[in-house]
Amino acid sequence: MDKRISIIALLSILLISATAVHAATSYSLGVSTRYADYSGTSTPIAIFGSVIPAPASGTNVSIYIYNPAGSAVYHSTVPLNSKGAYNVSAQPQSTWATGTYLVKAEWALNSTTAPVVNTANFDFTFSVPWTIQSLYTNGVPAPGAAITIFQNGVKVFTGQTNSSGLLTVPLPDYPINVSATLNTYTGTATASSNSQIITVVIPQPAPPYGTQSLSLTSTLITPGGFIIAVQNPPGGTTQTVRVTQTYNLPYSVNVETGLVSFSTNQTNFYTLNITFSFPGPAEWHQITITEYSQSMGEKIAIPEYTFSKNVMLMINIESIIGPHYPTAQEIASALTANESALLQKFTNAVTSNVTKTVVPPIDSLNGQDTELTQSVKQLSSAIQSLSSYMTTFQGNISQTINYWETNEWTTVAVIAVIVIALIVAFWHSMEERKADEIIIDEAKKQ
């Protein structure tokens, strides 16, 4: 019983200690935005942060955004990841006003604990891309006009229209005043809250009658070139072109009515001096300068407008050879050549190995085969000689036998001599045997 009480007491102490430690944990909540300033409705508001130390999974962070008037314009619940971090993107709306916005993050471990709160701020400006267009009184674009934009009597922007009389600028979406000035002539226009194109007419008469000069500097990626064309050139239009270059390298120039084209595939510095002369009374003409690059697959067209009888263009060009991207045929040809080279290397290697390791033994065998052939030939010759000898010997024996058969008495005498010789040899052998036995017996007696 005492042991049970001790165990229960120990468990109670551990539970109380764990509860005390858990209750003593202090959490902090961070919140930030990616940028301090945002403009327009295209860029979302990136909000992120974390809870430290990271709590167990299953808890969320509540995110609120309040506008400058203190009204909530956004709310979202974001789960924490395993490291206690979170992130969310809030998309600005067209109803948002310009000013400072408040971001509030709120998190609680559970429903019975007090929430942890933190805040951050960002500035927001509602703006949209506006296009300012400057025109002459006859509707022709007026390039190079000085543009000034006012908001509530305060200057908020200055700039200049491009060669097409256009200027793009982000502006707040509320009434603005625009002025355009060119050659001391000024035109004005007012934009409503829902307008994104402002046209300003400059009350200026036509540009001076005579010669107008235009200049352009460009980096050309070759192969490529320029095409300078007059739109709807009147009959009797004349054109000239003069090309100067730093290095004497080939190029191509083509001249037609109202058109001059230049192309090169070299690295060099060129200057094109082009003149167009128009017949009859002065009138507006559009000259389009088109730059193209075959290697880059790009084409840029720049329109120019003139009210002159003569137009002089000077184009300074720095040409650079562009990268070459192989075609499918070139890739296939390269692969075929590579495979042929590999096959040739393999053939050479095999031939070399065969020459070193196979041919010498074969040559040796061929030598041995030659020697064996010679030996066989010699043996065959010996056999033939032996055969000839045996044939001759057989012939001699046959002749001898035939001779004996012919001379019977001679045959009998020969046989008698042979028999007598055999008897004498046998008798002599017997006598020697007896002598040996007598010697042996005497030796035994002694």
Tab-separated table of C-alpha atoms in Angstrom:
chain	number	residue	atom	x	y	z
A	1	MET	CA	0.000	0.000	0.000
A	2	ASP	CA	2.857	2.378	0.839
A	3	LYS	CA	4.457	1.677	-2.562
A	4	ARG	CA	1.236	2.589	-4.374
A	5	ILE	CA	0.966	5.832	-2.475
A	6	SER	CA	4.591	6.634	-3.345
A	7	ILE	CA	4.029	5.975	-7.063
A	8	ILE	CA	0.849	8.083	-7.096
A	9	ALA	CA	2.642	10.873	-5.297
A	10	LEU	CA	5.557	10.716	-7.774
A	11	LEU	CA	3.219	10.839	-10.800
A	12	SER	CA	1.394	13.793	-9.270
A	13	ILE	CA	4.642	15.641	-8.789
A	14	LEU	CA	5.709	14.970	-12.414
A	15	LEU	CA	2.303	16.096	-13.743
A	16	ILE	CA	2.394	19.259	-11.677
A	17	SER	CA	5.983	19.948	-12.841
A	18	ALA	CA	5.081	19.421	-16.522
A	19	THR	CA	2.052	21.680	-16.129
A	20	ALA	CA	4.178	24.313	-14.483
A	21	VAL	CA	6.801	24.136	-17.248
A	22	HIS	CA	4.107	24.261	-19.947
A	23	ALA	CA	2.426	27.190	-18.297
A	24	ALA	CA	5.739	28.957	-18.003
A	25	THR	CA	6.496	28.804	-21.820
A	26	SER	CA	6.458	32.288	-23.358
A	27	TYR	CA	5.637	32.642	-27.083
A	28	SER	CA	6.430	35.507	-29.477
A	29	LEU	CA	4.769	36.200	-32.822
A	30	GLY	CA	6.529	37.908	-35.730
A	31	VAL	CA	4.882	39.624	-38.718
A	32	SER	CA	6.453	41.475	-41.699
A	33	THR	CA	5.721	42.491	-45.291
A	34	ARG	CA	8.139	41.913	-48.143
A	35	TYR	CA	8.168	45.584	-49.179
A	36	ALA	CA	7.562	48.760	-47.245
A	37	ASP	CA	5.844	50.407	-50.253
A	38	TYR	CA	3.361	48.961	-52.702
A	39	SER	CA	1.824	50.558	-55.787
A	40	GLY	CA	-1.099	49.433	-57.958
A	41	THR	CA	-3.185	46.291	-57.849
A	42	SER	CA	-0.834	43.981	-59.791
A	43	THR	CA	1.656	43.293	-56.966
A	44	PRO	CA	0.293	41.207	-54.033
A	45	ILE	CA	1.125	42.135	-50.436
A	46	ALA	CA	3.463	39.407	-49.155
A	47	ILE	CA	2.993	38.832	-45.391
A	48	PHE	CA	5.097	36.341	-43.392
A	49	GLY	CA	6.353	35.559	-39.883
A	50	SER	CA	6.658	32.803	-37.266
A	51	VAL	CA	5.789	31.748	-33.718
A	52	ILE	CA	8.796	31.228	-31.412
A	53	PRO	CA	9.249	28.635	-30.022
A	54	ALA	CA	7.469	26.531	-32.634
A	55	PRO	CA	4.275	25.088	-31.087
A	56	ALA	CA	2.768	21.709	-31.842
A	57	SER	CA	1.068	21.397	-35.222
A	58	GLY	CA	-2.578	22.226	-35.637
A	59	THR	CA	-2.614	25.947	-34.800
A	60	ASN	CA	-3.306	28.894	-37.128
A	61	VAL	CA	-2.447	32.582	-37.407
A	62	SER	CA	-5.156	35.138	-38.214
A	63	ILE	CA	-4.063	37.986	-40.517
A	64	TYR	CA	-5.939	41.311	-40.770
A	65	ILE	CA	-5.239	44.366	-42.966
A	66	TYR	CA	-6.720	47.761	-42.044
A	67	ASN	CA	-6.839	50.764	-44.421
A	68	PRO	CA	-5.825	54.318	-43.400
A	69	ALA	CA	-9.367	54.904	-42.080
A	70	GLY	CA	-9.080	51.906	-39.725
A	71	SER	CA	-11.494	49.639	-41.592
A	72	ALA	CA	-10.593	45.992	-42.205
A	73	VAL	CA	-10.032	45.360	-45.929
A	74	TYR	CA	-8.561	41.850	-45.659
A	75	HIS	CA	-8.733	38.793	-43.353
A	76	SER	CA	-7.232	35.302	-43.674
A	77	THR	CA	-6.414	32.295	-41.442
A	78	VAL	CA	-3.042	30.715	-42.167
A	79	PRO	CA	-1.760	27.404	-40.688
A	80	LEU	CA	1.702	27.197	-39.112
A	81	ASN	CA	4.190	24.739	-40.573
A	82	SER	CA	6.334	22.336	-38.517
A	83	LYS	CA	8.802	25.142	-37.782
A	84	GLY	CA	6.119	27.545	-36.616
A	85	ALA	CA	6.341	29.744	-39.738
A	86	TYR	CA	3.578	31.079	-41.995
A	87	ASN	CA	3.163	33.213	-45.127
A	88	VAL	CA	0.252	34.609	-47.113
A	89	SER	CA	-0.330	37.008	-50.042
A	90	ALA	CA	-3.071	39.635	-50.011
A	91	GLN	CA	-4.176	41.067	-53.383
A	92	PRO	CA	-4.845	44.837	-53.366
A	93	GLN	CA	-8.266	45.889	-54.641
A	94	SER	CA	-9.375	48.820	-56.782
A	95	THR	CA	-11.286	50.164	-53.750
A	96	TRP	CA	-8.105	50.628	-51.722
A	97	ALA	CA	-7.071	54.221	-51.085
A	98	THR	CA	-3.604	55.697	-51.002
A	99	GLY	CA	-2.070	55.772	-47.518
A	100	THR	CA	-0.517	53.709	-44.721
A	101	TYR	CA	-2.027	50.268	-44.019
A	102	LEU	CA	-1.824	48.218	-40.802
A	103	VAL	CA	-1.182	44.453	-40.782
A	104	LYS	CA	-2.195	42.610	-37.591
A	105	ALA	CA	-1.223	38.988	-36.842
A	106	GLU	CA	-2.952	37.082	-34.025
A	107	TRP	CA	-2.199	33.582	-32.644
A	108	ALA	CA	-3.213	31.498	-29.599
A	109	LEU	CA	-1.983	28.114	-28.387
A	110	ASN	CA	-5.587	26.995	-27.692
A	111	SER	CA	-8.999	28.419	-26.936
A	112	THR	CA	-8.235	28.886	-23.228
A	113	THR	CA	-4.965	30.828	-23.597
A	114	ALA	CA	-4.648	34.527	-24.296
A	115	PRO	CA	-3.734	35.333	-27.954
A	116	VAL	CA	-0.340	36.737	-28.967
A	117	VAL	CA	-0.643	39.818	-31.238
A	118	ASN	CA	1.862	41.725	-33.375
A	119	THR	CA	1.529	44.374	-36.144
A	120	ALA	CA	3.372	45.793	-39.149
A	121	ASN	CA	2.786	48.689	-41.598
A	122	PHE	CA	3.176	49.338	-45.322
A	123	ASP	CA	2.425	52.294	-47.589
A	124	PHE	CA	0.129	51.816	-50.561
A	125	THR	CA	-0.336	54.025	-53.609
A	126	PHE	CA	-3.095	53.196	-56.021
A	127	SER	CA	-1.736	53.711	-59.531
A	128	VAL	CA	-2.302	52.353	-63.035
A	129	PRO	CA	-0.217	52.649	-66.225
A	130	TRP	CA	-1.313	55.748	-68.145
A	131	THR	CA	-0.433	56.592	-71.747
A	132	ILE	CA	0.195	60.236	-72.638
A	133	GLN	CA	-0.036	61.065	-76.366
A	134	SER	CA	1.131	64.378	-77.824
A	135	LEU	CA	-0.289	65.392	-81.223
A	136	TYR	CA	-0.087	68.309	-83.618
A	137	THR	CA	-3.283	70.049	-84.606
A	138	ASN	CA	-3.602	67.905	-87.750
A	139	GLY	CA	-3.442	64.677	-85.687
A	140	VAL	CA	0.186	63.805	-86.509
A	141	PRO	CA	2.210	62.601	-83.487
A	142	ALA	CA	4.408	65.288	-81.930
A	143	PRO	CA	7.605	63.581	-80.693
A	144	GLY	CA	9.816	65.106	-77.999
A	145	ALA	CA	7.055	67.028	-76.216
A	146	ALA	CA	7.802	67.929	-72.568
A	147	ILE	CA	5.092	66.449	-70.329
A	148	THR	CA	4.186	67.782	-66.870
A	149	ILE	CA	1.523	66.164	-64.667
A	150	PHE	CA	-0.219	67.928	-61.772
A	151	GLN	CA	-2.351	66.532	-58.965
A	152	ASN	CA	-4.355	68.999	-56.919
A	153	GLY	CA	-2.106	71.767	-58.209
A	154	VAL	CA	1.076	69.904	-57.211
A	155	LYS	CA	3.590	68.736	-59.810
A	156	VAL	CA	3.885	64.908	-59.511
A	157	PHE	CA	5.702	63.927	-62.727
A	158	THR	CA	7.785	65.289	-65.623
A	159	GLY	CA	8.936	63.453	-68.749
A	160	GLN	CA	9.116	63.509	-72.560
A	161	THR	CA	7.221	61.698	-75.308
A	162	ASN	CA	9.195	59.339	-77.545
A	163	SER	CA	9.670	59.428	-81.321
A	164	SER	CA	6.050	58.305	-81.751
A	165	GLY	CA	4.714	61.015	-79.447
A	166	LEU	CA	3.935	58.531	-76.632
A	167	LEU	CA	4.797	58.318	-72.926
A	168	THR	CA	3.752	55.607	-70.438
A	169	VAL	CA	3.781	56.402	-66.713
A	170	PRO	CA	2.059	54.951	-63.594
A	171	LEU	CA	-0.350	57.506	-62.143
A	172	PRO	CA	-2.952	57.579	-59.325
A	173	ASP	CA	-6.445	56.788	-60.497
A	174	TYR	CA	-8.075	60.139	-59.824
A	175	PRO	CA	-8.403	63.385	-61.828
A	176	ILE	CA	-5.061	64.752	-63.010
A	177	ASN	CA	-3.979	67.634	-65.251
A	178	VAL	CA	-1.424	67.139	-68.041
A	179	SER	CA	0.441	69.771	-70.053
A	180	ALA	CA	2.582	69.156	-73.190
A	181	THR	CA	5.059	71.760	-74.463
A	182	LEU	CA	6.946	71.730	-77.794
A	183	ASN	CA	8.756	74.674	-79.411
A	184	THR	CA	7.188	77.137	-76.906
A	185	TYR	CA	3.678	75.843	-77.745
A	186	THR	CA	1.740	74.231	-74.880
A	187	GLY	CA	-1.382	72.101	-74.830
A	188	THR	CA	-3.281	70.818	-71.773
A	189	ALA	CA	-5.698	68.022	-70.938
A	190	THR	CA	-7.552	66.694	-67.876
A	191	ALA	CA	-7.981	62.989	-67.133
A	192	SER	CA	-11.044	61.543	-65.404
A	193	SER	CA	-10.784	58.839	-62.732
A	194	ASN	CA	-11.560	55.995	-65.121
A	195	SER	CA	-9.352	57.056	-68.018
A	196	GLN	CA	-5.958	55.561	-68.875
A	197	ILE	CA	-5.187	57.399	-72.159
A	198	ILE	CA	-4.643	61.148	-72.250
A	199	THR	CA	-4.307	62.962	-75.579
A	200	VAL	CA	-2.739	66.422	-75.515
A	201	VAL	CA	-2.959	68.583	-78.648
A	202	ILE	CA	-0.127	71.072	-79.096
A	203	PRO	CA	-1.368	74.195	-80.969
A	204	GLN	CA	1.723	74.357	-83.188
A	205	PRO	CA	1.831	74.907	-86.938
A	206	ALA	CA	3.768	72.563	-89.161
A	207	PRO	CA	7.509	72.238	-88.519
A	208	PRO	CA	9.786	74.436	-90.622
A	209	TYR	CA	9.762	73.830	-94.343
A	210	GLY	CA	13.142	72.685	-95.660
A	211	THR	CA	15.508	69.959	-94.478
A	212	GLN	CA	15.007	67.926	-91.325
A	213	SER	CA	17.796	65.860	-89.805
A	214	LEU	CA	17.261	62.680	-87.844
A	215	SER	CA	19.891	60.557	-86.126
A	216	LEU	CA	19.977	57.095	-84.609
A	217	THR	CA	22.644	54.993	-82.889
A	218	SER	CA	22.242	51.235	-82.747
A	219	THR	CA	24.036	47.985	-81.935
A	220	LEU	CA	23.231	45.483	-84.681
A	221	ILE	CA	23.466	41.725	-84.078
A	222	THR	CA	24.481	40.234	-87.409
A	223	PRO	CA	23.469	38.761	-89.759
A	224	GLY	CA	21.015	41.634	-89.926
A	225	GLY	CA	20.477	45.159	-91.151
A	226	PHE	CA	18.221	48.190	-91.507
A	227	ILE	CA	15.289	49.018	-93.770
A	228	ILE	CA	14.421	52.718	-94.080
A	229	ALA	CA	11.095	53.126	-95.869
A	230	VAL	CA	8.823	56.058	-96.654
A	231	GLN	CA	5.177	55.123	-96.251
A	232	ASN	CA	3.341	55.710	-99.569
A	233	PRO	CA	6.159	57.698	-101.179
A	234	PRO	CA	4.912	60.215	-103.795
A	235	GLY	CA	6.019	59.893	-107.387
A	236	GLY	CA	9.303	61.610	-108.081
A	237	THR	CA	10.772	60.833	-104.639
A	238	THR	CA	14.546	60.501	-104.819
A	239	GLN	CA	16.855	58.905	-102.307
A	240	THR	CA	20.600	58.586	-101.825
A	241	VAL	CA	22.766	56.648	-99.394
A	242	ARG	CA	26.416	56.866	-98.427
A	243	VAL	CA	28.088	54.225	-96.253
A	244	THR	CA	31.300	54.773	-94.322
A	245	GLN	CA	32.991	52.082	-92.253
A	246	THR	CA	35.936	51.597	-89.920
A	247	TYR	CA	37.211	48.457	-91.662
A	248	ASN	CA	36.939	47.674	-95.359
A	249	LEU	CA	34.495	44.762	-95.125
A	250	PRO	CA	31.691	43.638	-97.461
A	251	TYR	CA	28.099	44.786	-96.952
A	252	SER	CA	24.930	45.075	-99.042
A	253	VAL	CA	22.887	48.186	-99.906
A	254	ASN	CA	19.687	48.326	-101.965
A	255	VAL	CA	17.988	51.564	-103.107
A	256	GLU	CA	14.447	51.810	-104.454
A	257	THR	CA	11.800	54.533	-104.598
A	258	GLY	CA	11.191	55.614	-101.014
A	259	LEU	CA	13.289	52.729	-99.635
A	260	VAL	CA	16.893	52.115	-98.628
A	261	SER	CA	18.052	48.790	-97.157
A	262	PHE	CA	21.398	47.900	-95.599
A	263	SER	CA	22.628	44.484	-94.418
A	264	THR	CA	25.869	42.959	-93.157
A	265	ASN	CA	27.220	39.864	-91.461
A	266	GLN	CA	30.495	41.426	-90.306
A	267	THR	CA	31.756	42.957	-87.068
A	268	ASN	CA	32.402	46.618	-87.840
A	269	PHE	CA	31.411	50.252	-87.296
A	270	TYR	CA	29.210	51.779	-90.019
A	271	THR	CA	27.634	55.187	-90.593
A	272	LEU	CA	24.679	55.461	-92.992
A	273	ASN	CA	23.938	58.917	-94.434
A	274	ILE	CA	20.537	58.712	-96.141
A	275	THR	CA	18.632	61.538	-97.870
A	276	PHE	CA	15.025	61.533	-99.098
A	277	SER	CA	13.816	64.381	-101.326
A	278	PHE	CA	10.062	64.790	-101.890
A	279	PRO	CA	8.546	66.652	-104.874
A	280	GLY	CA	5.677	69.127	-104.789
A	281	PRO	CA	4.427	71.159	-101.828
A	282	ALA	CA	5.431	70.221	-98.314
A	283	GLU	CA	3.312	67.645	-96.556
A	284	TRP	CA	3.564	65.150	-93.733
A	285	HIS	CA	5.541	61.973	-94.370
A	286	GLN	CA	6.093	58.937	-92.192
A	287	ILE	CA	9.511	57.274	-92.387
A	288	THR	CA	9.815	53.886	-90.669
A	289	ILE	CA	13.267	52.720	-89.620
A	290	THR	CA	13.267	48.943	-89.099
A	291	GLU	CA	16.191	47.156	-87.491
A	292	TYR	CA	16.282	43.361	-87.776
A	293	SER	CA	18.555	40.520	-86.701
A	294	GLN	CA	18.307	37.132	-88.376
A	295	SER	CA	20.388	35.332	-85.730
A	296	MET	CA	18.334	36.727	-82.827
A	297	GLY	CA	15.001	36.552	-84.653
A	298	GLU	CA	14.175	40.148	-83.682
A	299	LYS	CA	12.711	43.125	-85.530
A	300	ILE	CA	12.247	46.674	-84.172
A	301	ALA	CA	10.343	49.335	-86.129
A	302	ILE	CA	10.684	53.035	-85.228
A	303	PRO	CA	8.298	55.480	-86.981
A	304	GLU	CA	9.415	59.056	-87.645
A	305	TYR	CA	7.172	61.894	-88.886
A	306	THR	CA	8.393	64.895	-90.878
A	307	PHE	CA	6.929	67.947	-92.618
A	308	SER	CA	9.965	68.687	-94.771
A	309	LYS	CA	10.843	68.483	-98.444
A	310	ASN	CA	14.194	66.909	-97.573
A	311	VAL	CA	15.000	64.448	-94.793
A	312	MET	CA	18.522	63.518	-93.795
A	313	LEU	CA	19.071	60.459	-91.635
A	314	MET	CA	22.347	59.488	-90.017
A	315	ILE	CA	22.464	55.990	-88.497
A	316	ASN	CA	25.555	55.018	-86.507
A	317	ILE	CA	25.872	51.221	-86.340
A	318	GLU	CA	28.085	48.950	-84.289
A	319	SER	CA	27.631	45.492	-85.775
A	320	ILE	CA	28.404	42.370	-83.751
A	321	ILE	CA	28.284	38.806	-85.026
A	322	GLY	CA	25.514	37.011	-83.152
A	323	PRO	CA	25.443	33.423	-81.917
A	324	HIS	CA	24.719	30.637	-84.394
A	325	TYR	CA	22.117	28.067	-83.399
A	326	PRO	CA	22.600	24.823	-85.365
A	327	THR	CA	19.768	23.558	-87.524
A	328	ALA	CA	18.444	20.003	-87.423
A	329	GLN	CA	20.374	19.223	-90.608
A	330	GLU	CA	23.614	20.556	-89.095
A	331	ILE	CA	23.072	18.542	-85.915
A	332	ALA	CA	22.386	15.379	-87.951
A	333	SER	CA	25.462	15.995	-90.107
A	334	ALA	CA	27.631	16.518	-87.007
A	335	LEU	CA	26.309	13.333	-85.402
A	336	THR	CA	26.955	11.381	-88.612
A	337	ALA	CA	30.503	12.723	-88.829
A	338	ASN	CA	31.083	11.901	-85.175
A	339	GLU	CA	29.805	8.349	-85.636
A	340	SER	CA	32.008	7.920	-88.717
A	341	ALA	CA	35.018	9.150	-86.779
A	342	LEU	CA	34.267	6.778	-83.897
A	343	LEU	CA	33.841	3.862	-86.337
A	344	GLN	CA	37.150	4.738	-88.013
A	345	LYS	CA	38.894	4.882	-84.612
A	346	PHE	CA	37.397	1.522	-83.689
A	347	THR	CA	38.517	0.018	-87.012
A	348	ASN	CA	42.024	1.400	-86.570
A	349	ALA	CA	42.193	0.026	-83.010
A	350	VAL	CA	41.010	-3.431	-84.106
A	351	THR	CA	43.425	-3.464	-87.038
A	352	SER	CA	46.300	-2.445	-84.770
A	353	ASN	CA	45.462	-5.132	-82.195
A	354	VAL	CA	45.092	-7.822	-84.864
A	355	THR	CA	48.413	-6.810	-86.396
A	356	LYS	CA	50.142	-6.993	-82.987
A	357	THR	CA	48.514	-10.094	-81.472
A	358	VAL	CA	47.108	-12.271	-84.261
A	359	VAL	CA	49.301	-11.828	-87.322
A	360	PRO	CA	52.649	-12.858	-85.696
A	361	PRO	CA	51.301	-16.265	-84.488
A	362	ILE	CA	49.741	-16.829	-87.893
A	363	ASP	CA	53.025	-15.963	-89.560
A	364	SER	CA	54.785	-18.380	-87.172
A	365	LEU	CA	52.284	-21.116	-87.987
A	366	ASN	CA	52.739	-20.378	-91.643
A	367	GLY	CA	56.523	-20.897	-91.173
A	368	GLN	CA	55.963	-24.134	-89.259
A	369	ASP	CA	53.521	-25.254	-91.909
A	370	THR	CA	56.167	-24.604	-94.542
A	371	GLU	CA	58.740	-26.673	-92.609
A	372	LEU	CA	56.204	-29.490	-92.082
A	373	THR	CA	55.385	-29.425	-95.771
A	374	GLN	CA	59.078	-29.744	-96.602
A	375	SER	CA	59.442	-32.650	-94.122
A	376	VAL	CA	56.432	-34.389	-95.631
A	377	LYS	CA	57.900	-33.886	-99.060
A	378	GLN	CA	61.235	-35.339	-97.888
A	379	LEU	CA	59.473	-38.322	-96.235
A	380	SER	CA	57.453	-38.880	-99.385
A	381	SER	CA	60.650	-38.814	-101.401
A	382	ALA	CA	62.268	-41.332	-98.974
A	383	ILE	CA	59.217	-43.566	-99.173
A	384	GLN	CA	59.340	-43.374	-102.935
A	385	SER	CA	63.068	-44.301	-102.839
A	386	LEU	CA	62.379	-47.159	-100.423
A	387	SER	CA	59.525	-48.353	-102.596
A	388	SER	CA	61.808	-48.232	-105.603
A	389	TYR	CA	64.498	-50.111	-103.676
A	390	MET	CA	61.995	-52.740	-102.496
A	391	THR	CA	60.764	-53.150	-106.037
A	392	THR	CA	64.330	-53.626	-107.211
A	393	PHE	CA	65.071	-56.025	-104.303
A	394	GLN	CA	61.941	-58.022	-105.028
A	395	GLY	CA	62.991	-58.209	-108.642
A	396	ASN	CA	66.467	-59.496	-107.667
A	397	ILE	CA	64.991	-62.116	-105.290
A	398	SER	CA	62.617	-63.226	-107.972
A	399	GLN	CA	65.463	-63.522	-110.433
A	400	THR	CA	67.531	-65.487	-107.883
A	401	ILE	CA	64.652	-67.857	-107.129
A	402	ASN	CA	64.001	-68.240	-110.795
A	403	TYR	CA	67.699	-68.993	-111.282
A	404	TRP	CA	67.619	-71.589	-108.548
A	405	GLU	CA	64.535	-73.119	-109.963
A	406	THR	CA	66.285	-73.318	-113.324
A	407	ASN	CA	69.484	-74.980	-111.873
A	408	GLU	CA	68.163	-77.780	-109.643
A	409	TRP	CA	71.590	-79.243	-108.764
A	410	THR	CA	72.860	-75.898	-107.671
A	411	THR	CA	69.831	-75.546	-105.430
A	412	VAL	CA	70.398	-78.983	-103.898
A	413	ALA	CA	74.073	-78.202	-103.262
A	414	VAL	CA	73.237	-74.923	-101.551
A	415	ILE	CA	70.610	-76.600	-99.351
A	416	ALA	CA	73.090	-79.405	-98.484
A	417	VAL	CA	75.748	-76.867	-97.467
A	418	ILE	CA	73.219	-75.029	-95.286
A	419	VAL	CA	72.135	-78.285	-93.581
A	420	ILE	CA	75.733	-79.354	-92.909
A	421	ALA	CA	76.506	-75.925	-91.481
A	422	LEU	CA	73.495	-76.177	-89.146
A	423	ILE	CA	74.571	-79.705	-87.960
A	424	VAL	CA	78.143	-78.544	-87.269
A	425	ALA	CA	76.883	-75.528	-85.339
A	426	PHE	CA	74.550	-77.737	-83.234
A	427	TRP	CA	77.340	-80.262	-82.458
A	428	HIS	CA	79.754	-77.527	-81.472
A	429	SER	CA	77.154	-76.050	-79.135
A	430	MET	CA	76.584	-79.404	-77.437
A	431	GLU	CA	80.295	-79.920	-76.870
A	432	GLU	CA	80.688	-76.560	-75.198
A	433	ARG	CA	77.760	-77.379	-72.908
A	434	LYS	CA	79.307	-80.624	-71.784
A	435	ALA	CA	82.598	-78.898	-71.004
A	436	ASP	CA	80.810	-76.391	-68.877
A	437	GLU	CA	78.995	-79.163	-66.890
A	438	ILE	CA	82.301	-80.952	-66.150
A	439	ILE	CA	83.845	-77.714	-64.828
A	440	ILE	CA	80.821	-77.166	-62.610
A	441	ASP	CA	80.941	-80.727	-61.176
A	442	GLU	CA	84.643	-80.433	-60.330
A	443	ALA	CA	83.981	-77.163	-58.646
A	444	LYS	CA	81.304	-78.800	-56.484
A	445	LYS	CA	83.620	-81.723	-55.464
A	446	GLN	CA	86.302	-79.419	-54.294
